[in-house]
Every structure is written in structure tokens, then in C-alpha cells.
Coordinates of C-alpha atoms in Angstrom, one line a residue:
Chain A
X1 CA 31.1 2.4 6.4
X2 CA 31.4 5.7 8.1
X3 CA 33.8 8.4 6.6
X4 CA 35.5 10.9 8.8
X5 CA 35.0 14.4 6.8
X6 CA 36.4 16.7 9.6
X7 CA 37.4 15.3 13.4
X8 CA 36.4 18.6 14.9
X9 CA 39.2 19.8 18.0
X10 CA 39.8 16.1 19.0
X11 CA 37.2 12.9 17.7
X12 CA 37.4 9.2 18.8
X13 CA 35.6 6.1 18.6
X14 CA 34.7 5.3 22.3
X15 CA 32.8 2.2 24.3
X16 CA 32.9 1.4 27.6
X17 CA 36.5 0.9 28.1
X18 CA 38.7 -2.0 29.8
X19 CA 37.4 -2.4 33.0
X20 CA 39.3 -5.4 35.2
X21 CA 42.9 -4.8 33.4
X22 CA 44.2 -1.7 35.6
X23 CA 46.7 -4.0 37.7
X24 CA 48.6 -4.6 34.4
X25 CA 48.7 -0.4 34.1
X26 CA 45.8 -0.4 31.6
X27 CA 43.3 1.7 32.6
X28 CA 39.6 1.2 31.8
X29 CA 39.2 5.2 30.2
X30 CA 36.3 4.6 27.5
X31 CA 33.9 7.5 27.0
X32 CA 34.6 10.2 28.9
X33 CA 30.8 10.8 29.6
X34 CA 29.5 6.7 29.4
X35 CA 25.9 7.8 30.0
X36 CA 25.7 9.9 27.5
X37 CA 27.3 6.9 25.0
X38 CA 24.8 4.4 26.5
X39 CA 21.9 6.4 26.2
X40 CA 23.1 7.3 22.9
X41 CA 23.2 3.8 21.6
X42 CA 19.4 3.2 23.4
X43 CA 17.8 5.6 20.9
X44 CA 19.6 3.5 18.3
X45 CA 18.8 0.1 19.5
X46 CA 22.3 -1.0 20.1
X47 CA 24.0 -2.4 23.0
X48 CA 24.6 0.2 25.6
X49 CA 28.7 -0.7 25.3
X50 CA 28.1 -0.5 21.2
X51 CA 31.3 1.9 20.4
X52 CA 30.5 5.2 19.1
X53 CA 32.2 8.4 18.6
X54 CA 33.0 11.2 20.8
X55 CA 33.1 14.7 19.5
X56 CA 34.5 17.1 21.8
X57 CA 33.3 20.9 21.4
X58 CA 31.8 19.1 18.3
X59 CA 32.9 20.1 14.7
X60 CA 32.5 16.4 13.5
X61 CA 31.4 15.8 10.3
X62 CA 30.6 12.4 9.0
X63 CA 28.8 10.5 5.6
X64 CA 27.5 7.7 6.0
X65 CA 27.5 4.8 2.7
X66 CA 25.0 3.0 3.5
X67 CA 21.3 4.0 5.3
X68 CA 21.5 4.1 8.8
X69 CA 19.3 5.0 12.0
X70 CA 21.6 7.9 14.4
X71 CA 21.6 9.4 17.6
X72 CA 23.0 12.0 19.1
X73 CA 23.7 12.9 23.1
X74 CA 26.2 14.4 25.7
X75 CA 26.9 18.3 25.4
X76 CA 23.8 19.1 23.4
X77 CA 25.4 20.5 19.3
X78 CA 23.6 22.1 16.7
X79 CA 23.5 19.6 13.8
X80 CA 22.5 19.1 10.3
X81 CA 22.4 16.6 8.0
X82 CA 22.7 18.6 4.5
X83 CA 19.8 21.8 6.0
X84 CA 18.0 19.4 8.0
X85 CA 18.5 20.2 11.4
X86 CA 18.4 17.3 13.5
X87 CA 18.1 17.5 17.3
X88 CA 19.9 15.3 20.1
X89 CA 18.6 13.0 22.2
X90 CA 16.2 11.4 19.8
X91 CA 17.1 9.2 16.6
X92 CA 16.9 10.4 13.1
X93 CA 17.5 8.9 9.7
X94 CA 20.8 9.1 7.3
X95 CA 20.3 8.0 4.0
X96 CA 23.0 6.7 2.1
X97 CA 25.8 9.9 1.3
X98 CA 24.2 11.9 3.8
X99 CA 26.6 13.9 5.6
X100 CA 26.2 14.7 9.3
X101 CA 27.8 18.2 10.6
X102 CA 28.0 19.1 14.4
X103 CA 28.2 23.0 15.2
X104 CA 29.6 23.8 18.4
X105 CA 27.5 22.5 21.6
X106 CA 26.1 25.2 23.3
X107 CA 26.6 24.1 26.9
X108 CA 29.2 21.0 27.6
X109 CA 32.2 19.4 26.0
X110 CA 32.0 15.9 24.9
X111 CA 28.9 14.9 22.4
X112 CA 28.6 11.5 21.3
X113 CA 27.2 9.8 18.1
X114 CA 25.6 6.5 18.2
X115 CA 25.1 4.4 14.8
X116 CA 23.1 1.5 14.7
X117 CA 25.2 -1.7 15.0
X118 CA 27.9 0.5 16.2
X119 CA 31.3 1.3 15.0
X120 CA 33.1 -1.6 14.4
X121 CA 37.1 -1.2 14.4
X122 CA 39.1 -3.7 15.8
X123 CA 38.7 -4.5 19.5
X124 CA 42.4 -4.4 21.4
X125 CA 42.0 -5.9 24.7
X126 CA 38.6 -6.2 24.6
X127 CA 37.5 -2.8 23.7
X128 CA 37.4 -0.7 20.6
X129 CA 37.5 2.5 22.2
X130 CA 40.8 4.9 22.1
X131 CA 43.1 5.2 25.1
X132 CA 44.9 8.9 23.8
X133 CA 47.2 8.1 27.3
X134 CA 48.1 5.1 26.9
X135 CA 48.0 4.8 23.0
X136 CA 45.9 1.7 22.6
X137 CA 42.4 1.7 20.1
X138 CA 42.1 3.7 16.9
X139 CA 44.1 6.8 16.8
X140 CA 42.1 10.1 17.0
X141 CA 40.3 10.3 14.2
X142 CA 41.2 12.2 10.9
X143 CA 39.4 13.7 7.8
X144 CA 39.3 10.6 5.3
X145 CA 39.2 7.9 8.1
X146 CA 36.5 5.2 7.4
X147 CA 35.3 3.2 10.4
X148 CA 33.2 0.2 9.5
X149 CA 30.0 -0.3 10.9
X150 CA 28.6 -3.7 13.1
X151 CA 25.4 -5.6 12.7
X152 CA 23.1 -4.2 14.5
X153 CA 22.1 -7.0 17.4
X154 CA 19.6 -5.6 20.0
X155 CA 16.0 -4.9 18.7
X156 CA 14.9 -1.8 16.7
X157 CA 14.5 1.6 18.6
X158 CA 11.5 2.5 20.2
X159 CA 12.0 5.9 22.0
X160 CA 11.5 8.7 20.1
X161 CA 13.1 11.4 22.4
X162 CA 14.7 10.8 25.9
X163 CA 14.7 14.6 27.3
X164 CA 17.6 15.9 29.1
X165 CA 17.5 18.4 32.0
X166 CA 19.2 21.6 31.2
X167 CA 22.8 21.7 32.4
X168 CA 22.6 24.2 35.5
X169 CA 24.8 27.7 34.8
X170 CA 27.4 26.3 37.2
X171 CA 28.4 22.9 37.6
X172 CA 28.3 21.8 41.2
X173 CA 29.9 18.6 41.9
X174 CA 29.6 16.3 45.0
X175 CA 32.7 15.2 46.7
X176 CA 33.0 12.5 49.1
X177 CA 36.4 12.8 51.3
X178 CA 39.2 10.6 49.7
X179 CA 41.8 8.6 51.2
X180 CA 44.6 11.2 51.9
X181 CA 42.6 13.9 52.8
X182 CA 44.9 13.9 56.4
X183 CA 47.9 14.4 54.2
X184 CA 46.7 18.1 53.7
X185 CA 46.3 21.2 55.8
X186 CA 43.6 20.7 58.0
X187 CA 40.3 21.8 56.5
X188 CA 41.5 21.5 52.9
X189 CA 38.0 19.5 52.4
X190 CA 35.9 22.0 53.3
X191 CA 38.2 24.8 51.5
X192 CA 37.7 22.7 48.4
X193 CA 34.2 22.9 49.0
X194 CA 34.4 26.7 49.6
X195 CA 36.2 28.2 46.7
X196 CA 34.8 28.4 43.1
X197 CA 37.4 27.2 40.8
X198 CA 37.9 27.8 37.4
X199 CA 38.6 24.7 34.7
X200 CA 42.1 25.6 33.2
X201 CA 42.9 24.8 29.6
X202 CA 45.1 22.0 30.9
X203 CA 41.8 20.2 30.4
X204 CA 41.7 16.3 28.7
X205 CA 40.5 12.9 28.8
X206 CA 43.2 12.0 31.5
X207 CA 42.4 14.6 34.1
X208 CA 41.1 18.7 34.8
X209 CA 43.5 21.5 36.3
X210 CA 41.8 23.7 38.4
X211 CA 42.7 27.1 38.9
X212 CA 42.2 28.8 42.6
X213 CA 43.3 29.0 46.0
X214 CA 46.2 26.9 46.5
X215 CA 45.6 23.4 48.7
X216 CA 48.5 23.2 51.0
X217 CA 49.9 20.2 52.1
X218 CA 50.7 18.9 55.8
X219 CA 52.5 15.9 54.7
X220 CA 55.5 16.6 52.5
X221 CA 57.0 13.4 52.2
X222 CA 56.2 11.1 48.6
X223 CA 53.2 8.9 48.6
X224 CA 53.6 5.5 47.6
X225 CA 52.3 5.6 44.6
X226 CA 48.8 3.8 44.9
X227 CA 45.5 3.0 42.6
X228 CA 43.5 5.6 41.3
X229 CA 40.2 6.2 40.0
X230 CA 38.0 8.6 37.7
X231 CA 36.2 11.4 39.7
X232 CA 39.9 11.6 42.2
X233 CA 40.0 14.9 43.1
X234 CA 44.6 15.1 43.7
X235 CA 46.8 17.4 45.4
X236 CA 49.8 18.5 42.7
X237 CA 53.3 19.4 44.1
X238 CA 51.9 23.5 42.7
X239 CA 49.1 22.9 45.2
X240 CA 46.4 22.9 42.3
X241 CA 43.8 20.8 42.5
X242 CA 43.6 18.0 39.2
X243 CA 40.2 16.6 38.9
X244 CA 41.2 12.5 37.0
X245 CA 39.0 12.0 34.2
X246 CA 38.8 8.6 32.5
X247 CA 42.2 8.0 31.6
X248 CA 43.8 8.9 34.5
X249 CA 47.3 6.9 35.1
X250 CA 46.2 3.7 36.9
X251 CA 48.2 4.4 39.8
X252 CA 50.0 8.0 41.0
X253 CA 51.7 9.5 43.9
X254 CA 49.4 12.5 44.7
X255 CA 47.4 12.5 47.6
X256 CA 44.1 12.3 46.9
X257 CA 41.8 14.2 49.0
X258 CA 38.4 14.2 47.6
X259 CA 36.1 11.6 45.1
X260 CA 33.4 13.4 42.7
X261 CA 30.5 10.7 43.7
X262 CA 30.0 8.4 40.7
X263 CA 26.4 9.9 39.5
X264 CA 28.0 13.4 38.7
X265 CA 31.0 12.0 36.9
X266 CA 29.2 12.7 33.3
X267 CA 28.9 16.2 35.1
X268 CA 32.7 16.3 35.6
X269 CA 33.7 15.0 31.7
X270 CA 31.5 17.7 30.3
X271 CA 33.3 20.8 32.3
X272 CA 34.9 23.3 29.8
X273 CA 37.9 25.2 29.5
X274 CA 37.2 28.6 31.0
X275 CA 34.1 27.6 32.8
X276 CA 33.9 28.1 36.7
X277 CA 33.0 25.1 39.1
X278 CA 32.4 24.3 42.9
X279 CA 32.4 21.1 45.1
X280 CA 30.3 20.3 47.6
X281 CA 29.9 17.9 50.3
X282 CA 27.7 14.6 49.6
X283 CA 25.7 13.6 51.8
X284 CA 24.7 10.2 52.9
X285 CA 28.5 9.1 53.0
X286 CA 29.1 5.4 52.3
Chain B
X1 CA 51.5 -9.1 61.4
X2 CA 50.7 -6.7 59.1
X3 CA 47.5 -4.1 60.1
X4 CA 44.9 -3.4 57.5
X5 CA 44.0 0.7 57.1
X6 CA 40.8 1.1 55.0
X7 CA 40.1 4.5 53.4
X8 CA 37.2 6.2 52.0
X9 CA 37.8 6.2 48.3
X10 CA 34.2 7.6 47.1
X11 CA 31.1 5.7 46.5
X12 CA 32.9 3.6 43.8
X13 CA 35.8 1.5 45.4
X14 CA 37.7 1.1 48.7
X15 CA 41.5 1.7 49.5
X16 CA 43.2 -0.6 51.8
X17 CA 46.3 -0.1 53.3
X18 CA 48.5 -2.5 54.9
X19 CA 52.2 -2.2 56.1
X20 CA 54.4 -3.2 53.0
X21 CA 54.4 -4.2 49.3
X22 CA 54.5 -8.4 50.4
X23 CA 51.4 -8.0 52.3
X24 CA 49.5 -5.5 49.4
X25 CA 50.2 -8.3 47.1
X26 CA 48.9 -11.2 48.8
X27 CA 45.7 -9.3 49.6
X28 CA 45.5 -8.6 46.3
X29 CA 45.5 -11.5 45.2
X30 CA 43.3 -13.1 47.5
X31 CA 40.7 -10.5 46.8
X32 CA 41.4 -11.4 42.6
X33 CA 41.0 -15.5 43.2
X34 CA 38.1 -14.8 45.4
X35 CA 36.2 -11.3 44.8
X36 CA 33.7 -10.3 46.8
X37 CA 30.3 -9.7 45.3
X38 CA 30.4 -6.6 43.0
X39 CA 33.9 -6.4 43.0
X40 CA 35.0 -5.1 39.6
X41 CA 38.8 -4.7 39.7
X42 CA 41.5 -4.9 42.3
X43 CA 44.8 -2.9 41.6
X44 CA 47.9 -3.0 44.3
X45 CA 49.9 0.3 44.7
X46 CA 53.0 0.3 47.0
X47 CA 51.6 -1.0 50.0
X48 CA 47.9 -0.2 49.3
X49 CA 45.1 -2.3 47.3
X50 CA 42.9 -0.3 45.5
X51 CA 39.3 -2.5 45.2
X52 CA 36.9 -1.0 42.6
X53 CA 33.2 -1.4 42.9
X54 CA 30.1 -1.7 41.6
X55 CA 28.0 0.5 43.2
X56 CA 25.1 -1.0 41.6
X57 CA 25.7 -4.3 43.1
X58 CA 26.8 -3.6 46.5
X59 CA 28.6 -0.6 48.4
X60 CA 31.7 0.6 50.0
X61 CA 30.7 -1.0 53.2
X62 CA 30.1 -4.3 52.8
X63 CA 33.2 -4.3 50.1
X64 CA 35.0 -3.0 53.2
X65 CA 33.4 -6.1 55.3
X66 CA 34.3 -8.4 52.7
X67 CA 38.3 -6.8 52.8
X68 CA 38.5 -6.7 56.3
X69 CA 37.2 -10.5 56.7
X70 CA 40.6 -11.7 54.2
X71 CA 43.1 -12.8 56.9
X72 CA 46.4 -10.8 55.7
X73 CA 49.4 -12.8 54.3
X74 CA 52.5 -11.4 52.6
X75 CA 52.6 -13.1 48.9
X76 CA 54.7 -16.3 49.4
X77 CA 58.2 -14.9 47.8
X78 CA 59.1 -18.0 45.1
X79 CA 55.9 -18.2 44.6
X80 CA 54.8 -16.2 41.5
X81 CA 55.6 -17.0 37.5
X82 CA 59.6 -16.2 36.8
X83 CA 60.2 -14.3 33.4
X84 CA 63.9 -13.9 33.2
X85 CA 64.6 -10.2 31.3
X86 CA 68.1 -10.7 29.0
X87 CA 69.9 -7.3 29.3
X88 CA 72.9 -5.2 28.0
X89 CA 74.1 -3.4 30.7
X90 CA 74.9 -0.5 28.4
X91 CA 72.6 2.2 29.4
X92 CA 74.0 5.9 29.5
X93 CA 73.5 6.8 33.3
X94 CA 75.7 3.7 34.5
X95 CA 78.2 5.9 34.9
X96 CA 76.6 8.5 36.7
X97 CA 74.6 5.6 39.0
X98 CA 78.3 4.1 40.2
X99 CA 79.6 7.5 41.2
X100 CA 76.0 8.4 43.3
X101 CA 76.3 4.6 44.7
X102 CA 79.6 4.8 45.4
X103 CA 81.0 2.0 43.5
X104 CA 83.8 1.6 41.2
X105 CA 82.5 1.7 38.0
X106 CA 79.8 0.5 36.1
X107 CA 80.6 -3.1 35.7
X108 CA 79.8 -2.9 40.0
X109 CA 76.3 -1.3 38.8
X110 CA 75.4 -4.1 36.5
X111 CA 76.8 -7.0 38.6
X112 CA 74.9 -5.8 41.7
X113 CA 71.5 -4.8 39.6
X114 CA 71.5 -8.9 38.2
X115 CA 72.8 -10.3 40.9
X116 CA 69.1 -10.4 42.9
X117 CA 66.0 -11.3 42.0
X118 CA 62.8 -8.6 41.5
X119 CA 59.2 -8.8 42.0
X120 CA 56.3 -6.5 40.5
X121 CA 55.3 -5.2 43.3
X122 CA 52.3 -3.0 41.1
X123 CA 52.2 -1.4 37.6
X124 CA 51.4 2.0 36.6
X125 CA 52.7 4.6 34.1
X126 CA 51.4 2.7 31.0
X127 CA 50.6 -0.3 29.9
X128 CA 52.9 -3.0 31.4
X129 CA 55.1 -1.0 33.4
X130 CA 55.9 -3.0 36.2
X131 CA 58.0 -1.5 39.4
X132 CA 60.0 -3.8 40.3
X133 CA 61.0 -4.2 44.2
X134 CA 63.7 -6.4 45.6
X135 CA 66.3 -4.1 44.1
X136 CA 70.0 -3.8 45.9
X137 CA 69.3 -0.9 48.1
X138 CA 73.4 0.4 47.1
X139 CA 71.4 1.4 43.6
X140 CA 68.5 3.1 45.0
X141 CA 69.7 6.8 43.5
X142 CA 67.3 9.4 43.1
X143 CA 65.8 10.1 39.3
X144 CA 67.0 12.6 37.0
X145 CA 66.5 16.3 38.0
X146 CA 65.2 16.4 34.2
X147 CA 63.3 13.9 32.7
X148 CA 64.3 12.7 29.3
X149 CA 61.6 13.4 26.6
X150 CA 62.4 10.2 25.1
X151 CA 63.0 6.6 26.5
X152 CA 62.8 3.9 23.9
X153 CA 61.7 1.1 24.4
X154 CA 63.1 -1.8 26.2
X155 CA 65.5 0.6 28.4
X156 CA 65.8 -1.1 32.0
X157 CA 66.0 1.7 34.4
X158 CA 65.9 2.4 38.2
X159 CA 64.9 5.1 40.5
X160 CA 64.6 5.2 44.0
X161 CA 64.0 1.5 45.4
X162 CA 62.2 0.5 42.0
X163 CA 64.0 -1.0 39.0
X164 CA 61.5 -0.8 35.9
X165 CA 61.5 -1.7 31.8
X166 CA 60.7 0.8 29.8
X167 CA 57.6 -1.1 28.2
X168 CA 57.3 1.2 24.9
X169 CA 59.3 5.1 24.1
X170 CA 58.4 7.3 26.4
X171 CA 59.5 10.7 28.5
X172 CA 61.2 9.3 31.5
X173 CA 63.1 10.6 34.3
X174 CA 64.6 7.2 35.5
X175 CA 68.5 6.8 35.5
X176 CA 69.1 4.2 32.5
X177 CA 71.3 1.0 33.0
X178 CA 70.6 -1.0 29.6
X179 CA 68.3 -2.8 27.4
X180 CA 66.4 -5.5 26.6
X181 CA 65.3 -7.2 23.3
X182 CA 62.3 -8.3 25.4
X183 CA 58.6 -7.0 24.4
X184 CA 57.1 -6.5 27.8
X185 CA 53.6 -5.4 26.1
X186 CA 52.2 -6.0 22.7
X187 CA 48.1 -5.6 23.1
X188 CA 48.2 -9.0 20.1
X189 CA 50.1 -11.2 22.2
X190 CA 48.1 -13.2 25.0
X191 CA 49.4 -12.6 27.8
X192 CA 49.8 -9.0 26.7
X193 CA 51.5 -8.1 29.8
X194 CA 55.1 -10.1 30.6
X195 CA 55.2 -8.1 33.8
X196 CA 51.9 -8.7 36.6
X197 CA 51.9 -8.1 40.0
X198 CA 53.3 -11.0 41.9
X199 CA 55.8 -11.9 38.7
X200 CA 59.2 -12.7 39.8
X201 CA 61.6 -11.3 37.5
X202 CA 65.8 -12.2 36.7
X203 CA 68.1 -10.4 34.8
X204 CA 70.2 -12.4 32.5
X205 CA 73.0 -10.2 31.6
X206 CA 74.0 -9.8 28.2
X207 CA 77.7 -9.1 26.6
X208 CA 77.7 -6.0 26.0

């Protein structure tokens, strides 16, 4: 077992989501960051899709019952267990009644802990990871909650430290042009390219509003509402750009105009409230 | 014939367009019984099918290949699983939905709404929310100028072209006609969804 002490602004136990279910409006969501979750569980010799929990602007605090090898990765947080600092990216020991605390990460939002054999709350719909949108999985955690750990399957860990490169000072994300892009002014692309925008506080799992020079749309009439994916960059009716994180709505009405290319999505669930970010053109379109 | 659109969507799935909810459905499910290699999902909007990939396994061109090789078909109407909906026509907007149809009172509205059958054309908004097409186009009214910030659950509404169910309490801005004792989604239940694409669905009125 693993006891909640404090959740921190918002904590959750997150795998890899429900992929192949979005046709019956259940989207796959999971960890908003899922390389940091899989390489998480690596340094702890679990299954890449082992659930874990995702701390965001940190603040978790956890004991543990029982000894246990840890990992830490995502937005980089100070941490102790008890005065020993421990540092992310590398596995460390808890021994039985340890406590684990998470100070606020320095750079990045979303920070995820990875125990070995994983935590082990009922799956619903084949995942044990919380959907806050769509209300399926363990509600957000709270102080007292005790999660029950798994058996740990894969082999025992044998990285000591996977190093990370520093997050740049200013996000940069790469767009690829999305479906509707025709349905906006011409050259909203490359004016969504141009502008530095700012990451509002309307900022969660399902999506990002930006804050910046209006898009304007050519095309006023409604859009059949049609599938859409994480990374979406949309169009809304106030001509603010939303950037769809993992538990965006399975299918919407807003013309999509740009994709954030899947390799900088971790990039995208780690942007903060307050923080500025740009867009630019891929290359080597598809 | 239908014509097949298909839109950049990223490096992570493909959007195909086609000329009307019949035809997105029976790509869709043509691309589900069959996938094409690396195919990870397939998720019909309006008159779109989305087709999530696996950009490990193969790319947005030869996913777009594969789409474009499916000869188009509108889903065979008759054809899908029936679940027949019981409902109480007693919903609070049937009043307001006769006088923006034009008809004489609500027992019109609830006659008209079960007299045809529905099919879901694609889900979105949560879990199990189907949008049903099919719907007598007398009752297509425009949705509240204020959303509700509570629907419960089982409320059968419509809005626009689309009749829906109300698969758990939610804000909604659909105009309600009644209710069902039906559970469209209970993640324990197999099949946890009443309502998939390509489901035909009958309302059984109820007394009220």
C-alpha cells in the first residue's frame, strides 16, 4: 500500500490510457506526459503502461508500508524522503513508513512517480488511469487515500540514471497544418507560427488556452463536429487558440488548424500557467 | 457516389471526409473490420472518419493509401443492432419545442420524435453519448441560448438535427423532451456502451 499524505494542486494515478474506445466517446487521455510515465516505470523495472501517479506543480506526499524501489520523472521536483534528497530520473529506495515529499518542480508541470509493480487500483475499461473529463478511474487523489501496489512483473532495474536534457527557456512546439486550416483567414498558419503566446490559467488535462493575437475565421458556419486528437491546435468562437491535451472531447466542432507533431507532445503537457510559447513549422511534412 | 476528402491531421492520424453521415459510417466500419497496418483507432464525426495511427508502425501516407483504396459505401440502413429506448415524453422544453416547430402541443412533439427510427451517426461529449440522426426535420430547433448546468441523467434531448440521451448528469444546452429508465453507460456492464456508431435506435413511448 501507498498512502496519500497530501495530493499537491491536483494528483492522479495515470497509465497509458484507453486507446481504441474513442468511437464510443471515451477518449484514451492517460498521462498527460506518457514518456515521462514510461520512462519512469523503466528505472523501476515495471512495465512501461505500469500506472503511476501524476503530480502536477508537485506538492505530493506519499508513505509507503512496505519497502519499495521509486522513480521519479517529468517536470524535474525537489524531493525528500524524510532529509534525504532524492533526485529524478534515477531510482532510489523507500523503506517501509518512509514518506516521500515533492517540492515544487523547478521548470514544467506534470511530474510522475513510478513504484515498482505499479499502482494497482481497479482497471475500468481496461485502464487504471483517471479520466478527470469524463469521470472514469480513481477520483483525484486525497490526503488518506491508500492505493495498493501490483507485483512487480518485468525484471529488476538496471539503469542507474537516465539524464534528461534541460527544458529550453521557451518552449517551441512544431506544428504540422491540420485539417481545417482553409476554414481560417488566410495565413492564420503562419500567424500561429509568428506570435509568442502566453499559456492562460485555463490550463488542464483536457486542453491549453492561449492568450494572443486573435485567429480570425473565414468560415463562419458550424463544423460538423468531427474526431479529435491530443496535440489539436483549435480555433474557439473568441478566436483564441486551445492547444487539446490528453483528454480532449473525442470529437468537437472547432476547426482545427494546426497538430503539435507527436514527439513534442510531452513538451506541450508540461507548459505552465503564465509561461510564454511559440509554434513553428515542422518540417518533413507527412 | 460519395467523394473521399483526406486531410492532414499531423503525424499521428488522417481525417477523411466524405459527403454525409451514411457514407462516414460505412467507412468506418470497413476501416474497424479490416484496419490497415498500424491503425490504432477509427472514430466517425458527422461526415468525417478520423483514423488514428501509429507512427511507429507506419505513417500518414500509406494510412492515407490504405483509406483511399476502401471503395466507399453508405452503412446499409437496417443493418446495424436495434436497442429500442422506453421514454416518458415529459421533459420540460416540450412545450417550448412545439411552439418553435410549429405544432400544436406537445403530444405532436412526442408522437413525431417516436414515430421514426434513429441511428448513431458518432458519439462524443462523454462517454456514450450518441448523436442520433434520422430525426423528423419539423423538430430540428436550435439549443438553448443558455445551457443548463445540470441534466440528469437519462434526459432524451434534441438539438439541431441530432436527437441524443443524456448518458449520465451533465451541463447541457439541448432542449429536453423526456426520459428514460435506460442506462446507456455503466463502465461494469459489457457492452459498456448501449449506443455505437451504426446502432439503430426506437423510441418506445411511455405513459406519462
Amino acid at each position: 500500500m501507498i498512502e496519500v499524505l497530501e495530493p499537491g494542486p491536483l494528483a492522479t494515478v495515470q497509465d497509458l490510457g484507453r486507446p481504441g474506445l474513442a468511437a464510443l466517446g471515451v477518449g484514451r487521455a492517460g498521462a498527460a506526459d506518457p514518456a515521462a510515465l514510461r520512462l519512469a516505470n523503466r528505472l523501476v523495472g515495471n512495465v512501461e503502461g505500469a500506472a503511476g501517479i501524476e503530480a502536477t506543480l508537485g506538492g505530493l506526499s506519499v508513505r509507503v508500508e512496505a519497502d519499495v524501489t521509486a522513480a521519479l520523472a517529468g517536470a524535474p521536483c525537489p524531493a525528500a524522503v524524510g532529509s534525504r534528497p532524492v533526485a529524478p530520473y534515477a531510482p532510489f529506495h523507500l523503506a517501509a513508513g518512509d514518506a516521500l515529499r515533492l517540492g515544487t518542480p523547478s521548470s514544467g508541470l506534470r511530474s510522475y512517480l513510478a513504484v515498482r509493480g505499479g499502482v494497482a487500483v481497479p482497471a475500468v475499461l481496461g485502464s487504471r488511469s483517471t479520466d478527470c473529463f469524463a469521470g472514469l478511474g480513481h477520483p483525484p487523489l486525497r490526503s488518506g487515500d491508500r492505493l495498493p501496489l501490483g507485483t512487480a512483473t518485468a525484471s529488476p532495474p538496471v539503469v542507474d540514471l537516465a539524464p534528461q536534457p534541460r527544458p529550453a527557456a521557451q518552449r517551441v512546439l512544431r506544428v504540422l497544418p491540420g485539417p481545417r486550416v482553409d476554414w481560417l483567414a488566410e495565413g492564420s498558419f503562419q500567424a500561429l507560427c509568428a506570435a509568442t503566446w502566453r499559456v492562460s490559467a485555463d490550463a488542464d488535462r483536457v486542453g491549453i488556452r492561449l492568450e494572443g493575437p486573435a485567429l480570425r475565421r473565414q468560415r463562419r458556419e458550424e463544423l460538423p463536429s468531427e474526431g479529435m486528437v491530443a496535440g489539436a491546435i483549435q480555433a474557439s468562437p473568441d478566436g483564441r487558440p486551445a492547444l487539446l491535451l490528453v483528454e480532449h472531447p473525442v470529437t468537437g466542432g472547432y476547426p482545427v488548424l494546426a497538430v503539435v507533431i507527436g514527439a513534442d507532445l510531452a513538451a506541450a503537457a508540461q507548459c505552465r500557467p503564465g509561461e510564454s510559447l511559440r509554434f513553428s513549422a515542422a518540417t518533413g511534412a507527412c | 457516389m460519395s467523394r473521399l476528402r483526406l486531410l492532414p491531421y499531423g503525424d499521428r492520424a488522417v481525417l477523411a471526409e466524405v459527403d454525409d453521415g451514411p457514407h462516414a459510417l460505412g467507412l468506418a466500419a470497413q476501416l474497424r473490420s479490416d484496419p490497415p497496418f498500424g491503425v490504432v483507432d477509427v472514430v466517425p464525426g458527422a461526415r468525417t472518419v478520423l483514423v488514428l495511427l501509429d507512427p511507429e508502425l507506419t505513417s500518414p501516407q500509406l494510412v492515407r493509401e490504405a483509406v483511399a483504396a476502401v471503395p466507399l459505401q453508405p452503412l446499409q440502413p437496417g443493418r446495424g443492432r436495434l436497442v429500442e429506448i422506453p421514454v416518458r415524453y415529459d421533459g420540460p422544453d416540450l412545450d417550448e419545442v412545439a411552439r418553435l416547430a410549429g405544432l400544436a402541443g406537445p403530444d405532436e412533439v412526442a408522437a413525431r420524435h417516436a414515430a421514426r427510427d434513429y441511428v448513431v451517426a458518432f458519439c462524443g461529449f462523454a462517454p456514450g453519448f450518441g448523436y442520433l440522426a434520422g430525426g423528423d426535420p419539423v423538430l430540428a430547433v436550435p439549443r438553448r441560448d443558455s445551457p443548463r448546468t445540470r441534466v440528469p441523467a437519462g434526459a432524451l434531448a434534441v438539438a439541431g438535427e441530432w436527437s441524443a440521451v443524456y448518458p449520465r448528469a451533465s451541463p447541457g444546452g439541448w432542449r429536453l423532451l423526456g426520459s428514460t429508465r435506460l442506462v446507456l453507460f455503466d463502465a461494469e456492464r459489457d457492452p459498456a456502451v448501449l449506443l455505437s456508431p451504426g446502432t439503430r435506435v426506437r423510441f418506445v413511448a411511455e405513459p406519462r
